[in-house]
Amino acid sequence: MAKIVCVLYPDPVDGFPPKYARDGIPAVTGYPDGQTTPTPEAVDFTPGELLGSVSGELGLRTFLEERGHTLVVTSDKEGPDSELERELADADVVISQPFWPAYLSKARIAKAPNLKLAITAGIGSDHVDLDAAIERGMTVAEVTYSNSISVAEHAVMQILALVRNYLPSHQWARDGGWNIADCVANAYDLEGMNVGVIAAGRIGVAVLRRLAPFDVKLHYTDKRRLPRETEEELGLTYHPDARALARAVDVVSIHCPLHPETEGLFDEKLIGEMKRGSYIINTARAQIVDQDAVTAALKSGQLAGYAGDVWYPQPPPADHPWRTAPHNGMTPHVSGTTPSAQARYAAGTREILEDYLAQRPIRDEYLIVDGGSLAGTGATSYTAGTGTAPGVSA
Ligand code: NDP
């Protein structure tokens, strides 16, 4: 029988379950590239429920306990006295969401001799030291595509919010003002601007598709070029690297995974080479940009705005500079954990567990590490040496 340790974010401050704003969510049955949504044998939750917080338990308790397995759910994840660290001693499986990551460092993996499977309920497994997982022969799996569209919607929202100066204007309204000039002095139309994505994977392409109707000039860079039909359909300009793209556009939206090639990519030098008054939106991973360089550029006006939902560490300290930097539109890490996304990644987590516990192969597209090497989606999106990324704290 297996012991599964599941690290989830805390329940809402007003209690669980919350009072939901809507009575249901639309059923999504497939992804744009033809991949099917998760196919577990069954689920024990109603789509639209809050599943990602501790009491939601990703809807896994009945399924696991009926089969004799042990499920421990906690949000206590930091430091040697945390419940996570105590439970690691005999854990077979650790499940974690990037929004409240259970950092599985090399040291922690060493403290978990039985650990065979780390599941990311969502996308992005940089909170796991992938090199250490490879060395140990562990499997690392994530629910590929489960929240890609959720993130794309958030990125487009934040691009518009920054460029149109939405948040300060809303604040004037809340504060009882009618300060048109203050609101519009730094508000622009997106129409006609050059907008580029760093990486045209599942999220990056979804962002490009959603922006195309705004009559912007679209740019992208990626390790591999998109098919020519897609470039023509969306009118895309391809750049061989992030530097070339960043210099050419007004708005950059970042959508690559965090690994050694992308860590610290937007540093002081690259941000300094962008047009004055550029905008950066980063819903990928915080360490892809230099935190202090972004803060300084917001203060100097080199950046007209920075938004996104990814921070390091998570949760960030109360005095994290991005909480108060001028022209920032940051949210906590929420874009990929709407109830719509939760329904898909909870079902995908269950699908992975069903396969793992029945000793069946896990879907190839869900694999990041398997059999002692990067595998599946991990083999294309990540690079060796991933364990050196600072996303994995001791
Ligand atoms: P995909 O795997 O579909 O896309 C990633 C893309 O990045 C691939 O096209 C890959 O290229 C490309 N890439 C990798 N390295 C580089 C590089 N050095 N330069 C340029 N391109 C590169 O993943 P998703 O689009 O679904 O997700 C992307 C990332 O977004 C995740 O890794 C995660 O960090 C983040 N994310 C954030 C969420 C949130 O809630 N904020 C939720 C979900 C994801 P190729 O495969 O062609 O080699």
Coordinates of C-alpha atoms and ligand atoms in Angstrom, one line a residue:
M1 CA 0.0 0.0 0.0
A2 CA 1.3 3.5 -0.8
K3 CA 1.6 6.6 1.2
I4 CA 0.7 9.7 -0.7
V5 CA 1.6 13.1 0.7
C6 CA -0.3 16.0 -0.9
V7 CA 0.8 19.6 -0.4
L8 CA -2.0 22.1 -1.1
Y9 CA -2.6 25.8 -0.4
P10 CA -4.5 26.8 2.7
D11 CA -8.3 27.1 2.7
P12 CA -10.0 30.4 2.1
V13 CA -9.9 32.8 5.1
D14 CA -13.7 32.7 5.3
G15 CA -13.8 29.0 5.5
F16 CA -14.4 25.9 3.3
P17 CA -16.3 25.4 1.2
P18 CA -16.5 28.9 -0.2
K19 CA -19.8 30.4 -1.4
Y20 CA -19.4 30.0 -5.2
A21 CA -20.1 32.8 -7.6
R22 CA -21.5 30.5 -10.3
D23 CA -23.3 27.2 -10.2
G24 CA -21.1 25.4 -12.7
I25 CA -18.3 25.5 -15.2
P26 CA -18.3 24.8 -19.0
A27 CA -17.3 21.2 -19.9
V28 CA -14.1 21.2 -21.9
T29 CA -13.5 17.9 -23.5
G30 CA -10.3 18.4 -25.5
Y31 CA -7.3 20.6 -26.1
P32 CA -6.5 22.7 -29.2
D33 CA -3.8 20.2 -30.4
G34 CA -6.1 17.2 -30.2
Q35 CA -4.8 15.9 -26.9
T36 CA -7.6 14.6 -24.8
T37 CA -8.5 16.1 -21.4
P38 CA -7.7 13.7 -18.5
T39 CA -9.3 10.3 -18.6
P40 CA -9.5 8.8 -15.1
E41 CA -11.8 5.9 -14.5
A42 CA -13.9 8.2 -12.3
V43 CA -13.7 11.3 -10.2
D44 CA -15.2 12.0 -6.7
F45 CA -15.9 15.7 -7.1
T46 CA -18.1 18.1 -8.9
P47 CA -16.2 20.2 -11.5
G48 CA -16.3 23.8 -10.3
E49 CA -15.6 23.0 -6.7
L50 CA -12.5 24.3 -4.9
L51 CA -10.2 21.3 -5.0
G52 CA -6.7 22.9 -4.7
S53 CA -6.9 23.9 -1.1
V54 CA -6.3 21.6 1.9
S55 CA -10.0 20.7 2.4
G56 CA -10.5 20.1 -1.3
E57 CA -7.9 17.3 -1.2
L58 CA -7.9 17.3 -5.0
G59 CA -10.9 15.0 -4.6
L60 CA -8.5 12.1 -3.9
R61 CA -9.3 10.8 -0.4
T62 CA -12.2 8.3 -1.2
F63 CA -10.4 6.9 -4.2
L64 CA -7.1 6.3 -2.3
E65 CA -8.5 5.2 1.1
E66 CA -11.0 2.7 -0.5
R67 CA -8.0 1.0 -2.0
G68 CA -6.1 0.9 1.3
H69 CA -3.6 3.7 0.6
T70 CA -2.8 6.5 3.0
L71 CA -3.4 10.1 2.0
V72 CA -1.8 13.0 4.0
V73 CA -2.8 16.5 3.0
T74 CA -1.0 19.5 4.4
S75 CA -0.1 23.1 3.5
D76 CA 2.8 23.1 6.0
K77 CA 5.8 22.8 3.7
E78 CA 8.7 25.0 4.7
G79 CA 11.7 24.0 6.9
P80 CA 12.9 20.9 8.7
D81 CA 10.0 20.9 11.2
S82 CA 7.3 21.2 8.6
E83 CA 4.7 18.4 8.2
L84 CA 5.9 17.8 4.7
E85 CA 9.4 17.2 5.8
R86 CA 8.3 14.8 8.6
E87 CA 6.0 12.9 6.3
L88 CA 8.7 12.5 3.6
A89 CA 10.4 9.8 5.7
D90 CA 8.1 7.1 4.4
A91 CA 6.3 8.8 1.5
D92 CA 5.9 6.9 -1.8
V93 CA 4.3 9.8 -3.7
V94 CA 4.4 13.5 -3.3
I95 CA 1.8 15.7 -5.0
S96 CA 2.3 19.4 -5.2
Q97 CA 0.9 22.4 -7.1
P98 CA 3.2 25.1 -8.4
F99 CA 1.0 27.8 -6.7
W100 CA 2.1 26.5 -3.3
P101 CA 5.1 24.4 -4.3
A102 CA 6.6 21.7 -2.2
Y103 CA 10.2 22.3 -3.1
L104 CA 11.7 18.9 -3.5
S105 CA 15.4 19.6 -3.3
K106 CA 18.2 17.1 -3.5
A107 CA 18.4 17.1 0.3
R108 CA 14.7 16.4 0.7
I109 CA 14.8 13.6 -1.9
A110 CA 17.6 12.1 0.1
K111 CA 15.4 12.2 3.2
A112 CA 12.6 10.3 1.4
P113 CA 14.1 6.8 0.6
N114 CA 10.7 5.4 -0.6
L115 CA 9.9 8.3 -2.9
K116 CA 9.2 7.0 -6.4
L117 CA 6.8 9.5 -7.9
A118 CA 6.4 13.3 -7.7
I119 CA 3.2 14.6 -9.4
T120 CA 2.7 18.3 -10.3
A121 CA -1.0 19.0 -10.1
G122 CA -0.7 21.5 -12.9
I123 CA 2.2 22.3 -15.2
G124 CA 5.9 23.2 -14.4
S125 CA 8.0 20.8 -12.4
D126 CA 10.9 23.1 -11.6
H127 CA 10.1 22.9 -7.9
V128 CA 11.6 19.4 -8.1
D129 CA 15.3 19.0 -8.4
L130 CA 15.1 17.0 -11.7
D131 CA 18.7 16.0 -11.6
A132 CA 18.2 14.4 -8.2
A133 CA 15.0 12.8 -9.4
I134 CA 16.9 11.3 -12.4
E135 CA 19.7 10.1 -10.2
R136 CA 17.2 8.4 -7.8
G137 CA 15.3 6.8 -10.7
M138 CA 12.1 8.6 -9.7
T139 CA 9.2 9.5 -12.0
V140 CA 8.2 13.1 -12.2
A141 CA 4.9 13.8 -14.0
E142 CA 2.6 16.8 -14.6
V143 CA -0.8 17.3 -16.1
T144 CA 0.3 18.7 -19.4
Y145 CA -2.2 21.2 -21.0
S146 CA -4.5 21.1 -17.9
N147 CA -4.2 24.9 -17.2
S148 CA -2.4 26.2 -20.3
I149 CA -5.5 28.1 -21.6
S150 CA -6.2 29.4 -18.1
V151 CA -2.7 30.9 -18.0
A152 CA -3.1 32.3 -21.6
E153 CA -6.3 34.1 -20.6
H154 CA -4.6 35.6 -17.5
A155 CA -1.6 36.8 -19.6
V156 CA -3.8 38.5 -22.1
M157 CA -5.8 40.1 -19.3
Q158 CA -2.6 41.4 -17.7
I159 CA -1.2 42.7 -21.1
L160 CA -4.4 44.8 -21.5
A161 CA -4.5 45.8 -17.8
L162 CA -1.0 47.2 -18.0
V163 CA -1.1 48.9 -21.4
R164 CA -4.5 50.5 -20.7
N165 CA -3.5 51.4 -17.1
Y166 CA -6.6 49.6 -15.8
L167 CA -5.5 49.1 -12.1
P168 CA -4.7 52.7 -11.3
S169 CA -7.8 53.9 -13.1
H170 CA -9.9 51.4 -11.1
Q171 CA -8.2 52.7 -7.9
W172 CA -9.3 56.3 -8.7
A173 CA -12.9 55.1 -9.1
R174 CA -12.8 53.2 -5.8
D175 CA -11.3 56.2 -4.0
G176 CA -14.2 58.4 -5.1
G177 CA -12.2 60.3 -7.8
W178 CA -12.9 61.2 -11.4
N179 CA -9.4 62.0 -12.4
I180 CA -9.5 61.4 -16.1
A181 CA -6.2 63.0 -16.9
D182 CA -4.4 61.0 -14.2
C183 CA -5.9 57.8 -15.5
V184 CA -5.2 58.3 -19.2
A185 CA -1.7 60.0 -19.1
N186 CA -0.2 56.5 -19.1
A187 CA -2.9 54.6 -20.9
Y188 CA -2.5 53.4 -24.5
D189 CA -4.3 51.3 -27.1
L190 CA -2.8 47.9 -27.7
E191 CA -3.8 48.2 -31.4
G192 CA -0.7 48.5 -33.6
M193 CA 1.8 47.6 -30.9
N194 CA 4.4 44.9 -31.4
V195 CA 3.8 42.1 -29.0
G196 CA 6.0 39.0 -28.6
V197 CA 6.1 35.8 -26.7
I198 CA 9.1 34.0 -25.3
A199 CA 8.3 30.4 -26.2
A200 CA 5.5 29.3 -28.5
G201 CA 4.5 26.2 -26.7
R202 CA 1.0 25.4 -25.5
I203 CA 0.5 28.6 -23.6
G204 CA 2.6 30.9 -25.9
V205 CA 0.6 29.9 -29.0
A206 CA -2.7 30.3 -27.1
V207 CA -1.6 33.8 -26.2
L208 CA -0.7 34.6 -29.8
R209 CA -4.1 33.3 -31.0
R210 CA -6.0 35.3 -28.4
L211 CA -4.1 38.5 -29.3
A212 CA -4.4 38.2 -33.1
P213 CA -7.9 39.9 -33.2
F214 CA -6.5 43.0 -31.5
D215 CA -4.7 44.0 -34.7
V216 CA -1.2 43.9 -33.1
K217 CA 2.0 42.8 -34.8
L218 CA 2.9 39.5 -33.3
H219 CA 6.4 38.1 -32.7
Y220 CA 7.8 34.9 -31.1
T221 CA 11.0 33.1 -30.3
D222 CA 11.3 29.4 -29.5
K223 CA 13.8 26.6 -29.8
R224 CA 11.8 25.3 -32.7
R225 CA 9.9 27.3 -35.4
L226 CA 6.2 26.9 -35.6
P227 CA 4.8 25.4 -38.9
R228 CA 4.8 27.9 -41.7
E229 CA 1.0 27.8 -41.9
T230 CA 0.7 28.9 -38.3
E231 CA 3.2 31.7 -38.9
E232 CA 1.3 32.9 -41.9
E233 CA -2.2 32.5 -40.3
L234 CA -1.2 34.7 -37.4
G235 CA 1.2 37.0 -39.2
L236 CA 4.1 36.0 -36.9
T237 CA 7.6 37.4 -37.0
Y238 CA 10.1 34.8 -35.8
H239 CA 13.2 35.9 -33.8
P240 CA 16.2 33.5 -33.3
D241 CA 16.5 34.5 -29.6
A242 CA 15.0 36.4 -26.8
R243 CA 17.4 39.3 -27.2
A244 CA 16.3 40.0 -30.8
L245 CA 12.7 39.7 -29.9
A246 CA 12.9 41.9 -26.8
R247 CA 14.5 44.8 -28.7
A248 CA 11.8 44.7 -31.4
V249 CA 8.6 44.7 -29.4
D250 CA 6.6 46.9 -27.0
V251 CA 5.2 44.0 -24.9
V252 CA 6.9 40.8 -24.0
S253 CA 4.9 37.8 -22.5
I254 CA 7.1 35.0 -21.1
H255 CA 6.0 31.4 -21.6
C256 CA 9.1 29.2 -21.4
P257 CA 9.8 26.7 -18.6
L258 CA 12.5 27.6 -16.0
H259 CA 15.7 25.7 -16.7
P260 CA 19.3 26.6 -17.0
E261 CA 18.8 28.2 -20.5
T262 CA 16.1 30.5 -19.3
E263 CA 17.1 31.3 -15.7
G264 CA 17.9 35.0 -15.4
L265 CA 17.2 35.6 -19.1
F266 CA 15.7 39.1 -18.5
D267 CA 18.6 40.7 -16.6
E268 CA 19.5 44.3 -16.3
K269 CA 21.4 44.3 -19.7
L270 CA 18.5 42.8 -21.7
I271 CA 15.9 44.9 -20.0
G272 CA 18.1 48.0 -20.7
E273 CA 18.1 47.1 -24.4
M274 CA 14.3 47.1 -24.7
K275 CA 12.5 50.2 -25.9
R276 CA 11.9 52.7 -23.1
G277 CA 8.4 52.1 -21.7
S278 CA 8.2 48.4 -22.6
Y279 CA 5.9 46.0 -20.7
I280 CA 6.8 42.6 -19.5
I281 CA 4.2 40.0 -18.4
N282 CA 5.6 36.9 -16.8
T283 CA 3.3 34.0 -16.0
A284 CA 6.0 31.4 -16.5
R285 CA 8.5 31.4 -13.5
A286 CA 9.9 34.3 -11.5
Q287 CA 13.5 33.3 -11.9
I288 CA 13.4 33.8 -15.6
V289 CA 13.7 37.6 -14.8
D290 CA 16.1 39.3 -12.5
Q291 CA 13.9 40.5 -9.6
D292 CA 16.0 43.6 -8.8
A293 CA 16.5 44.6 -12.4
V294 CA 12.7 44.5 -12.9
T295 CA 12.1 46.6 -9.8
A296 CA 14.8 49.2 -10.8
A297 CA 13.4 49.4 -14.4
L298 CA 9.9 50.1 -13.1
K299 CA 11.3 52.9 -10.9
S300 CA 13.3 54.4 -13.7
G301 CA 10.6 54.1 -16.3
Q302 CA 12.6 51.8 -18.5
L303 CA 9.6 49.4 -18.0
A304 CA 6.2 51.0 -18.2
G305 CA 4.7 48.0 -16.4
Y306 CA 5.4 44.5 -15.1
A307 CA 2.8 41.9 -14.3
G308 CA 2.4 38.2 -13.9
D309 CA 1.6 35.8 -11.2
V310 CA 4.9 34.0 -10.4
W311 CA 7.2 34.9 -7.6
Y312 CA 10.2 33.4 -5.8
P313 CA 9.9 32.0 -3.3
Q314 CA 6.3 31.1 -3.1
P315 CA 4.7 32.5 -1.0
P316 CA 7.0 35.6 -1.2
P317 CA 7.9 37.6 2.0
A318 CA 5.7 40.5 3.0
D319 CA 8.4 42.9 2.0
H320 CA 9.0 41.4 -1.5
P321 CA 9.7 44.5 -3.7
W322 CA 7.2 43.5 -6.4
R323 CA 4.3 43.9 -3.9
T324 CA 4.9 47.7 -3.9
A325 CA 6.9 48.5 -7.1
P326 CA 5.4 51.2 -9.2
H327 CA 3.4 50.2 -12.3
N328 CA 3.2 46.5 -11.2
G329 CA 0.1 44.5 -11.8
M330 CA 1.1 41.3 -10.0
T331 CA -1.3 38.8 -8.6
P332 CA -0.5 35.8 -6.4
H333 CA 0.2 32.6 -8.4
V334 CA -3.4 32.1 -9.5
S335 CA -3.7 32.0 -13.2
G336 CA -3.5 28.2 -13.5
T337 CA -5.7 27.3 -10.6
T338 CA -9.1 28.6 -11.5
P339 CA -11.8 26.0 -10.5
S340 CA -12.0 25.2 -14.3
A341 CA -8.2 24.4 -14.3
Q342 CA -8.5 22.5 -10.9
A343 CA -11.2 20.2 -12.3
R344 CA -8.8 19.2 -15.1
Y345 CA -5.6 18.8 -13.1
A346 CA -7.3 17.0 -10.3
A347 CA -8.7 14.5 -12.8
G348 CA -5.2 14.3 -14.4
T349 CA -3.6 13.7 -11.0
R350 CA -6.1 10.9 -10.4
E351 CA -5.4 9.5 -13.9
I352 CA -1.6 9.4 -13.1
L353 CA -2.2 7.8 -9.7
E354 CA -4.6 5.2 -11.2
D355 CA -1.9 4.2 -13.7
Y356 CA 0.9 4.3 -11.2
L357 CA -0.9 2.2 -8.6
A358 CA -2.0 -0.3 -11.2
Q359 CA 1.6 -0.4 -12.6
R360 CA 0.4 0.8 -16.0
P361 CA 2.5 3.3 -18.1
I362 CA 1.7 7.0 -17.4
R363 CA 0.7 8.9 -20.5
D364 CA 3.9 10.0 -22.3
E365 CA 2.8 13.6 -22.5
Y366 CA 2.5 13.8 -18.7
L367 CA 6.1 12.6 -18.2
I368 CA 8.9 15.0 -17.2
V369 CA 11.4 12.4 -15.8
D370 CA 11.2 8.7 -16.0
G371 CA 13.5 5.7 -16.2
G372 CA 16.6 7.7 -15.2
S373 CA 16.3 10.6 -17.8
L374 CA 14.2 13.4 -19.0
A375 CA 11.2 11.9 -20.7
G376 CA 7.9 12.8 -22.5
T377 CA 7.2 16.5 -22.4
G378 CA 10.3 16.9 -20.1
A379 CA 12.6 15.7 -22.9
T380 CA 11.7 18.6 -25.2
S381 CA 11.0 21.4 -22.7
Y382 CA 13.7 21.0 -20.1
T383 CA 17.5 20.6 -20.3
A384 CA 20.0 18.6 -18.3
G385 CA 21.3 20.5 -15.2
T386 CA 17.8 21.5 -14.3
G387 CA 18.5 20.8 -10.7
T388 CA 20.8 23.8 -10.5
A389 CA 17.9 26.2 -11.0
P390 CA 17.2 28.3 -7.9
G391 CA 13.6 27.3 -8.0
V392 CA 14.6 24.4 -5.8
S393 CA 15.4 25.5 -2.3
A394 CA 17.0 23.3 0.3
Ligands
NDP1 P1 5.0 23.8 -23.2 O1 5.9 22.6 -22.9 O2 3.9 23.5 -24.1 O3 5.8 25.0 -23.9 C1 7.1 25.3 -23.4 C2 7.8 25.9 -24.7 O4 9.0 26.5 -24.2 C3 8.2 24.8 -25.7 O5 7.8 25.3 -26.9 C4 9.7 24.8 -25.5 O6 10.4 24.5 -26.7 C5 10.0 26.2 -25.2 N1 11.3 26.5 -24.6 C6 12.0 25.7 -23.7 N2 13.2 26.3 -23.5 C7 13.3 27.4 -24.3 C8 14.3 28.4 -24.5 N3 15.5 28.3 -23.9 N4 14.0 29.4 -25.4 C9 12.8 29.4 -26.0 N5 11.9 28.5 -25.9 C10 12.1 27.5 -25.0 O7 4.5 24.4 -21.8 P2 3.3 25.3 -21.5 O8 3.2 26.3 -22.6 O9 2.1 24.5 -21.1 O10 3.9 26.0 -20.1 C11 5.1 26.8 -20.2 C12 5.5 27.2 -18.8 O11 4.5 28.0 -18.2 C13 5.6 26.0 -17.8 O12 6.8 25.4 -17.9 C14 5.4 26.7 -16.5 O13 6.6 27.1 -16.0 C15 4.5 27.9 -16.8 N6 3.2 27.7 -16.3 C16 2.7 28.6 -15.4 C17 1.4 28.5 -14.8 C18 0.8 29.5 -13.9 O14 -0.1 29.2 -13.2 N7 1.4 30.7 -13.9 C19 0.6 27.3 -15.1 C20 1.1 26.4 -16.2 C21 2.4 26.6 -16.7 P3 10.4 23.0 -27.4 O15 9.5 22.2 -26.7 O16 10.0 23.3 -28.8 O17 11.8 22.6 -27.3

